[in-house]
Amino acid sequence: GDLWSSNSFNNSGISGENTFTDIKIPYFVRYGIMSDLEVKLLVPYASWKYTTTVIGLSDSSNSGLGQASIGLKYNFIPESADVPGISISASSELPTADAKKGLGTGTNVYGTLIIGKAIEGINVNLNAGYGYTGEFTNAFDAKQNNGDVIYGGLAIDCPMNEWTPIIEVYGTTVGKAKADGTEYDTNG
């Protein structure tokens, strides 16, 4: 998992400037229940800040417990000399964060297929998955759903003595989101 994540965007226009920064610091525990089964618990701290120079709008911020999640990963085909390792994972984000404060998005469920193979000292991992996003009440008391997610990625790493360089390509597409029944496109 990520040690932390941060997103920021800046929108400048004739009327002023808006900046939004979002930081999440996860605390997680992974434990191998059996040789092929792993459980993961994630409890993040979330913080965001919005600053603006637009007349009539004010700066705001919030922080607190983020969206906790619990998941399982099962390796059902172990890697061998001829066969890549194949695992599946399932996780659920729990509604522990206060969505009305912009810290969470209710209950979400994800499933991922993971394929990995070591080739002459280089690890290659592919993953693809689907995420179901639930409905939650946002800061404006509107019922909101952020749209289901399809995602995938390719990661290549080369373990060395004291450090491991990693190259990763990741893609996501999000379905139509809804707020109080009105659909909108979140893919830009």
PDB file of C-alpha atoms in Angstrom:
ATOM      1  CA  GLY A   1       0.000   0.000   0.000  1.00  0.00           C
ATOM      2  CA  ASP A   2       0.942   3.619  -0.342  1.00  0.00           C
ATOM      3  CA  LEU A   3       2.823   5.213   2.542  1.00  0.00           C
ATOM      4  CA  TRP A   4       0.784   8.347   1.856  1.00  0.00           C
ATOM      5  CA  SER A   5      -1.081  10.002  -0.958  1.00  0.00           C
ATOM      6  CA  SER A   6      -1.587  13.616  -1.861  1.00  0.00           C
ATOM      7  CA  ASN A   7      -3.649  15.360  -4.517  1.00  0.00           C
ATOM      8  CA  SER A   8      -3.672  19.049  -5.315  1.00  0.00           C
ATOM      9  CA  PHE A   9      -5.213  21.174  -8.027  1.00  0.00           C
ATOM     10  CA  ASN A  10      -5.178  24.864  -8.735  1.00  0.00           C
ATOM     11  CA  ASN A  11      -7.780  26.711 -10.774  1.00  0.00           C
ATOM     12  CA  SER A  12      -6.962  30.308 -11.721  1.00  0.00           C
ATOM     13  CA  GLY A  13      -9.454  32.544 -13.455  1.00  0.00           C
ATOM     14  CA  ILE A  14     -10.563  36.121 -13.852  1.00  0.00           C
ATOM     15  CA  SER A  15     -12.436  36.061 -10.547  1.00  0.00           C
ATOM     16  CA  GLY A  16      -9.564  34.661  -8.447  1.00  0.00           C
ATOM     17  CA  GLU A  17      -7.655  31.508  -7.601  1.00  0.00           C
ATOM     18  CA  ASN A  18      -8.791  28.243  -5.961  1.00  0.00           C
ATOM     19  CA  THR A  19      -6.454  25.595  -4.535  1.00  0.00           C
ATOM     20  CA  PHE A  20      -7.513  22.239  -3.109  1.00  0.00           C
ATOM     21  CA  THR A  21      -5.039  19.912  -1.360  1.00  0.00           C
ATOM     22  CA  ASP A  22      -5.933  16.426  -0.121  1.00  0.00           C
ATOM     23  CA  ILE A  23      -3.543  14.306   1.985  1.00  0.00           C
ATOM     24  CA  LYS A  24      -4.129  10.783   3.304  1.00  0.00           C
ATOM     25  CA  ILE A  25      -1.708   8.993   5.638  1.00  0.00           C
ATOM     26  CA  PRO A  26      -2.643   5.313   6.063  1.00  0.00           C
ATOM     27  CA  TYR A  27      -1.742   3.108   8.997  1.00  0.00           C
ATOM     28  CA  PHE A  28      -2.043  -0.489   7.917  1.00  0.00           C
ATOM     29  CA  VAL A  29      -1.383  -4.003   9.159  1.00  0.00           C
ATOM     30  CA  ARG A  30      -0.919  -7.058   6.949  1.00  0.00           C
ATOM     31  CA  TYR A  31      -0.920 -10.526   8.410  1.00  0.00           C
ATOM     32  CA  GLY A  32      -0.536 -13.905   6.735  1.00  0.00           C
ATOM     33  CA  ILE A  33      -3.230 -16.137   8.207  1.00  0.00           C
ATOM     34  CA  MET A  34      -1.999 -19.117   6.171  1.00  0.00           C
ATOM     35  CA  SER A  35       0.772 -19.429   3.612  1.00  0.00           C
ATOM     36  CA  ASP A  36      -1.567 -18.393   0.769  1.00  0.00           C
ATOM     37  CA  LEU A  37      -4.005 -16.092   2.621  1.00  0.00           C
ATOM     38  CA  GLU A  38      -3.316 -12.541   3.814  1.00  0.00           C
ATOM     39  CA  VAL A  39      -5.573 -10.113   5.664  1.00  0.00           C
ATOM     40  CA  LYS A  40      -5.061  -6.341   5.578  1.00  0.00           C
ATOM     41  CA  LEU A  41      -6.530  -3.646   7.811  1.00  0.00           C
ATOM     42  CA  LEU A  42      -6.092   0.005   6.825  1.00  0.00           C
ATOM     43  CA  VAL A  43      -6.976   2.949   9.073  1.00  0.00           C
ATOM     44  CA  PRO A  44      -5.939   6.270   7.471  1.00  0.00           C
ATOM     45  CA  TYR A  45      -5.783   9.822   8.713  1.00  0.00           C
ATOM     46  CA  ALA A  46      -7.300  12.198   6.139  1.00  0.00           C
ATOM     47  CA  SER A  47      -6.868  15.940   5.770  1.00  0.00           C
ATOM     48  CA  TRP A  48      -7.898  18.490   3.139  1.00  0.00           C
ATOM     49  CA  LYS A  49      -7.633  22.234   2.735  1.00  0.00           C
ATOM     50  CA  TYR A  50      -9.334  24.551   0.264  1.00  0.00           C
ATOM     51  CA  THR A  51      -8.028  28.090  -0.223  1.00  0.00           C
ATOM     52  CA  THR A  52      -9.518  30.730  -2.465  1.00  0.00           C
ATOM     53  CA  THR A  53      -9.128  34.355  -3.457  1.00  0.00           C
ATOM     54  CA  VAL A  54     -12.580  34.430  -5.078  1.00  0.00           C
ATOM     55  CA  ILE A  55     -14.773  37.157  -3.544  1.00  0.00           C
ATOM     56  CA  GLY A  56     -17.698  35.635  -1.674  1.00  0.00           C
ATOM     57  CA  LEU A  57     -15.976  32.292  -0.983  1.00  0.00           C
ATOM     58  CA  SER A  58     -13.972  31.452   2.123  1.00  0.00           C
ATOM     59  CA  ASP A  59     -11.102  29.106   2.927  1.00  0.00           C
ATOM     60  CA  SER A  60     -12.015  25.827   4.623  1.00  0.00           C
ATOM     61  CA  SER A  61     -10.346  22.653   5.839  1.00  0.00           C
ATOM     62  CA  ASN A  62     -11.019  19.447   7.715  1.00  0.00           C
ATOM     63  CA  SER A  63      -9.168  16.423   9.046  1.00  0.00           C
ATOM     64  CA  GLY A  64      -9.810  13.252  11.003  1.00  0.00           C
ATOM     65  CA  LEU A  65     -10.290   9.517  10.693  1.00  0.00           C
ATOM     66  CA  GLY A  66     -10.346   8.497   7.041  1.00  0.00           C
ATOM     67  CA  GLN A  67     -12.031   5.653   5.218  1.00  0.00           C
ATOM     68  CA  ALA A  68     -10.935   2.434   7.020  1.00  0.00           C
ATOM     69  CA  SER A  69     -10.804  -0.751   4.951  1.00  0.00           C
ATOM     70  CA  ILE A  70     -10.388  -4.449   5.471  1.00  0.00           C
ATOM     71  CA  GLY A  71      -9.355  -6.926   2.807  1.00  0.00           C
ATOM     72  CA  LEU A  72      -8.242 -10.449   1.997  1.00  0.00           C
ATOM     73  CA  LYS A  73      -5.766 -11.646  -0.615  1.00  0.00           C
ATOM     74  CA  TYR A  74      -5.554 -15.306  -1.638  1.00  0.00           C
ATOM     75  CA  ASN A  75      -2.772 -16.764  -3.788  1.00  0.00           C
ATOM     76  CA  PHE A  76      -4.532 -19.633  -5.542  1.00  0.00           C
ATOM     77  CA  ILE A  77      -1.761 -20.431  -8.051  1.00  0.00           C
ATOM     78  CA  PRO A  78       1.743 -20.182  -6.568  1.00  0.00           C
ATOM     79  CA  GLU A  79       4.493 -18.897  -8.852  1.00  0.00           C
ATOM     80  CA  SER A  80       6.774 -21.574 -10.283  1.00  0.00           C
ATOM     81  CA  ALA A  81       9.539 -21.666 -12.896  1.00  0.00           C
ATOM     82  CA  ASP A  82       6.965 -22.024 -15.690  1.00  0.00           C
ATOM     83  CA  VAL A  83       3.818 -20.405 -14.264  1.00  0.00           C
ATOM     84  CA  PRO A  84       3.180 -16.899 -12.916  1.00  0.00           C
ATOM     85  CA  GLY A  85       1.643 -16.526  -9.475  1.00  0.00           C
ATOM     86  CA  ILE A  86      -2.047 -15.645  -9.570  1.00  0.00           C
ATOM     87  CA  SER A  87      -3.896 -14.065  -6.662  1.00  0.00           C
ATOM     88  CA  ILE A  88      -7.250 -12.472  -6.056  1.00  0.00           C
ATOM     89  CA  SER A  89      -8.054  -9.831  -3.492  1.00  0.00           C
ATOM     90  CA  ALA A  90     -11.265  -8.416  -2.124  1.00  0.00           C
ATOM     91  CA  SER A  91     -11.566  -5.387   0.113  1.00  0.00           C
ATOM     92  CA  SER A  92     -14.225  -3.141   1.529  1.00  0.00           C
ATOM     93  CA  GLU A  93     -13.919   0.484   2.572  1.00  0.00           C
ATOM     94  CA  LEU A  94     -16.027   1.028   5.658  1.00  0.00           C
ATOM     95  CA  PRO A  95     -18.018   4.220   6.355  1.00  0.00           C
ATOM     96  CA  THR A  96     -15.726   5.259   9.235  1.00  0.00           C
ATOM     97  CA  ALA A  97     -14.932   8.708   7.821  1.00  0.00           C
ATOM     98  CA  ASP A  98     -17.300  11.647   8.069  1.00  0.00           C
ATOM     99  CA  ALA A  99     -18.552  12.161   4.505  1.00  0.00           C
ATOM    100  CA  LYS A 100     -20.224  15.434   5.483  1.00  0.00           C
ATOM    101  CA  LYS A 101     -16.742  16.770   6.315  1.00  0.00           C
ATOM    102  CA  GLY A 102     -15.357  15.529   2.978  1.00  0.00           C
ATOM    103  CA  LEU A 103     -13.256  12.790   4.625  1.00  0.00           C
ATOM    104  CA  GLY A 104     -14.943   9.688   3.175  1.00  0.00           C
ATOM    105  CA  THR A 105     -17.361   8.281   0.647  1.00  0.00           C
ATOM    106  CA  GLY A 106     -19.366   5.587   2.453  1.00  0.00           C
ATOM    107  CA  THR A 107     -19.059   1.867   1.788  1.00  0.00           C
ATOM    108  CA  ASN A 108     -17.097   0.765  -1.305  1.00  0.00           C
ATOM    109  CA  VAL A 109     -16.145  -2.784  -2.373  1.00  0.00           C
ATOM    110  CA  TYR A 110     -13.198  -3.769  -4.623  1.00  0.00           C
ATOM    111  CA  GLY A 111     -12.048  -6.988  -6.284  1.00  0.00           C
ATOM    112  CA  THR A 112      -8.653  -7.385  -7.972  1.00  0.00           C
ATOM    113  CA  LEU A 113      -6.898 -10.068 -10.023  1.00  0.00           C
ATOM    114  CA  ILE A 114      -3.105 -10.024  -9.564  1.00  0.00           C
ATOM    115  CA  ILE A 115      -0.605 -11.861 -11.796  1.00  0.00           C
ATOM    116  CA  GLY A 116       3.097 -11.805 -10.931  1.00  0.00           C
ATOM    117  CA  LYS A 117       6.267 -13.407 -12.266  1.00  0.00           C
ATOM    118  CA  ALA A 118       9.973 -13.020 -11.505  1.00  0.00           C
ATOM    119  CA  ILE A 119      12.038 -13.075 -14.703  1.00  0.00           C
ATOM    120  CA  GLU A 120      15.824 -13.079 -14.284  1.00  0.00           C
ATOM    121  CA  GLY A 121      15.767 -10.949 -11.115  1.00  0.00           C
ATOM    122  CA  ILE A 122      13.056  -8.569 -12.304  1.00  0.00           C
ATOM    123  CA  ASN A 123       9.540  -8.809 -10.861  1.00  0.00           C
ATOM    124  CA  VAL A 124       6.634  -8.115 -13.222  1.00  0.00           C
ATOM    125  CA  ASN A 125       3.126  -7.659 -11.784  1.00  0.00           C
ATOM    126  CA  LEU A 126      -0.158  -7.061 -13.601  1.00  0.00           C
ATOM    127  CA  ASN A 127      -3.433  -6.275 -11.902  1.00  0.00           C
ATOM    128  CA  ALA A 128      -6.978  -5.497 -12.953  1.00  0.00           C
ATOM    129  CA  GLY A 129     -10.050  -4.886 -10.890  1.00  0.00           C
ATOM    130  CA  TYR A 130     -13.503  -3.481 -10.365  1.00  0.00           C
ATOM    131  CA  GLY A 131     -14.820  -1.278  -7.574  1.00  0.00           C
ATOM    132  CA  TYR A 132     -18.430  -0.815  -6.551  1.00  0.00           C
ATOM    133  CA  THR A 133     -19.055   2.550  -4.901  1.00  0.00           C
ATOM    134  CA  GLY A 134     -21.925   3.040  -2.516  1.00  0.00           C
ATOM    135  CA  GLU A 135     -24.132   6.033  -1.907  1.00  0.00           C
ATOM    136  CA  PHE A 136     -23.364   8.532   0.860  1.00  0.00           C
ATOM    137  CA  THR A 137     -24.634  11.908   2.081  1.00  0.00           C
ATOM    138  CA  ASN A 138     -22.168  14.693   1.235  1.00  0.00           C
ATOM    139  CA  ALA A 139     -21.458  18.046   2.914  1.00  0.00           C
ATOM    140  CA  PHE A 140     -24.437  19.622   1.123  1.00  0.00           C
ATOM    141  CA  ASP A 141     -26.859  16.932   2.434  1.00  0.00           C
ATOM    142  CA  ALA A 142     -27.149  15.522  -1.098  1.00  0.00           C
ATOM    143  CA  LYS A 143     -27.190  11.787  -1.763  1.00  0.00           C
ATOM    144  CA  GLN A 144     -24.046  11.122  -3.804  1.00  0.00           C
ATOM    145  CA  ASN A 145     -22.480   8.149  -5.605  1.00  0.00           C
ATOM    146  CA  ASN A 146     -19.050   8.636  -7.187  1.00  0.00           C
ATOM    147  CA  GLY A 147     -19.507   5.965  -9.888  1.00  0.00           C
ATOM    148  CA  ASP A 148     -18.090   2.461 -10.085  1.00  0.00           C
ATOM    149  CA  VAL A 149     -14.405   2.075 -10.964  1.00  0.00           C
ATOM    150  CA  ILE A 150     -12.480  -0.156 -13.400  1.00  0.00           C
ATOM    151  CA  TYR A 151      -8.720  -0.102 -12.856  1.00  0.00           C
ATOM    152  CA  GLY A 152      -5.537  -1.855 -13.897  1.00  0.00           C
ATOM    153  CA  GLY A 153      -1.808  -1.550 -13.735  1.00  0.00           C
ATOM    154  CA  LEU A 154       1.629  -2.865 -14.567  1.00  0.00           C
ATOM    155  CA  ALA A 155       4.526  -2.696 -12.092  1.00  0.00           C
ATOM    156  CA  ILE A 156       8.131  -3.714 -12.662  1.00  0.00           C
ATOM    157  CA  ASP A 157      10.707  -3.779  -9.883  1.00  0.00           C
ATOM    158  CA  CYS A 158      14.305  -4.900  -9.641  1.00  0.00           C
ATOM    159  CA  PRO A 159      15.371  -5.719  -6.058  1.00  0.00           C
ATOM    160  CA  MET A 160      18.942  -4.638  -5.320  1.00  0.00           C
ATOM    161  CA  ASN A 161      21.091  -4.766  -2.205  1.00  0.00           C
ATOM    162  CA  GLU A 162      19.676  -1.799  -0.289  1.00  0.00           C
ATOM    163  CA  TRP A 163      16.934  -0.362  -2.492  1.00  0.00           C
ATOM    164  CA  THR A 164      14.445  -1.402  -5.158  1.00  0.00           C
ATOM    165  CA  PRO A 165      13.670   0.778  -8.189  1.00  0.00           C
ATOM    166  CA  ILE A 166      10.014   0.486  -9.228  1.00  0.00           C
ATOM    167  CA  ILE A 167       8.283   1.513 -12.445  1.00  0.00           C
ATOM    168  CA  GLU A 168       4.499   1.521 -12.351  1.00  0.00           C
ATOM    169  CA  VAL A 169       1.791   2.430 -14.866  1.00  0.00           C
ATOM    170  CA  TYR A 170      -1.745   2.616 -13.529  1.00  0.00           C
ATOM    171  CA  GLY A 171      -5.056   3.504 -15.132  1.00  0.00           C
ATOM    172  CA  THR A 172      -8.566   4.114 -13.853  1.00  0.00           C
ATOM    173  CA  THR A 173     -11.889   4.854 -15.432  1.00  0.00           C
ATOM    174  CA  VAL A 174     -14.917   5.887 -13.416  1.00  0.00           C
ATOM    175  CA  GLY A 175     -18.561   5.414 -14.320  1.00  0.00           C
ATOM    176  CA  LYS A 176     -21.151   8.166 -14.181  1.00  0.00           C
ATOM    177  CA  ALA A 177     -21.377   9.749 -10.747  1.00  0.00           C
ATOM    178  CA  LYS A 178     -24.666  10.973  -9.273  1.00  0.00           C
ATOM    179  CA  ALA A 179     -25.646  13.675  -6.813  1.00  0.00           C
ATOM    180  CA  ASP A 180     -29.327  13.734  -5.821  1.00  0.00           C
ATOM    181  CA  GLY A 181     -30.148  11.732  -8.960  1.00  0.00           C
ATOM    182  CA  THR A 182     -28.314  13.999 -11.438  1.00  0.00           C
ATOM    183  CA  GLU A 183     -25.567  12.226 -13.386  1.00  0.00           C
ATOM    184  CA  TYR A 184     -22.208  13.834 -14.167  1.00  0.00           C
ATOM    185  CA  ASP A 185     -18.982  12.645 -15.792  1.00  0.00           C
ATOM    186  CA  THR A 186     -15.928  12.436 -13.497  1.00  0.00           C
ATOM    187  CA  ASN A 187     -13.457  11.282 -16.172  1.00  0.00           C
ATOM    188  CA  GLY A 188     -12.772  14.809 -17.456  1.00  0.00           C
TER     189      GLY A 188
END
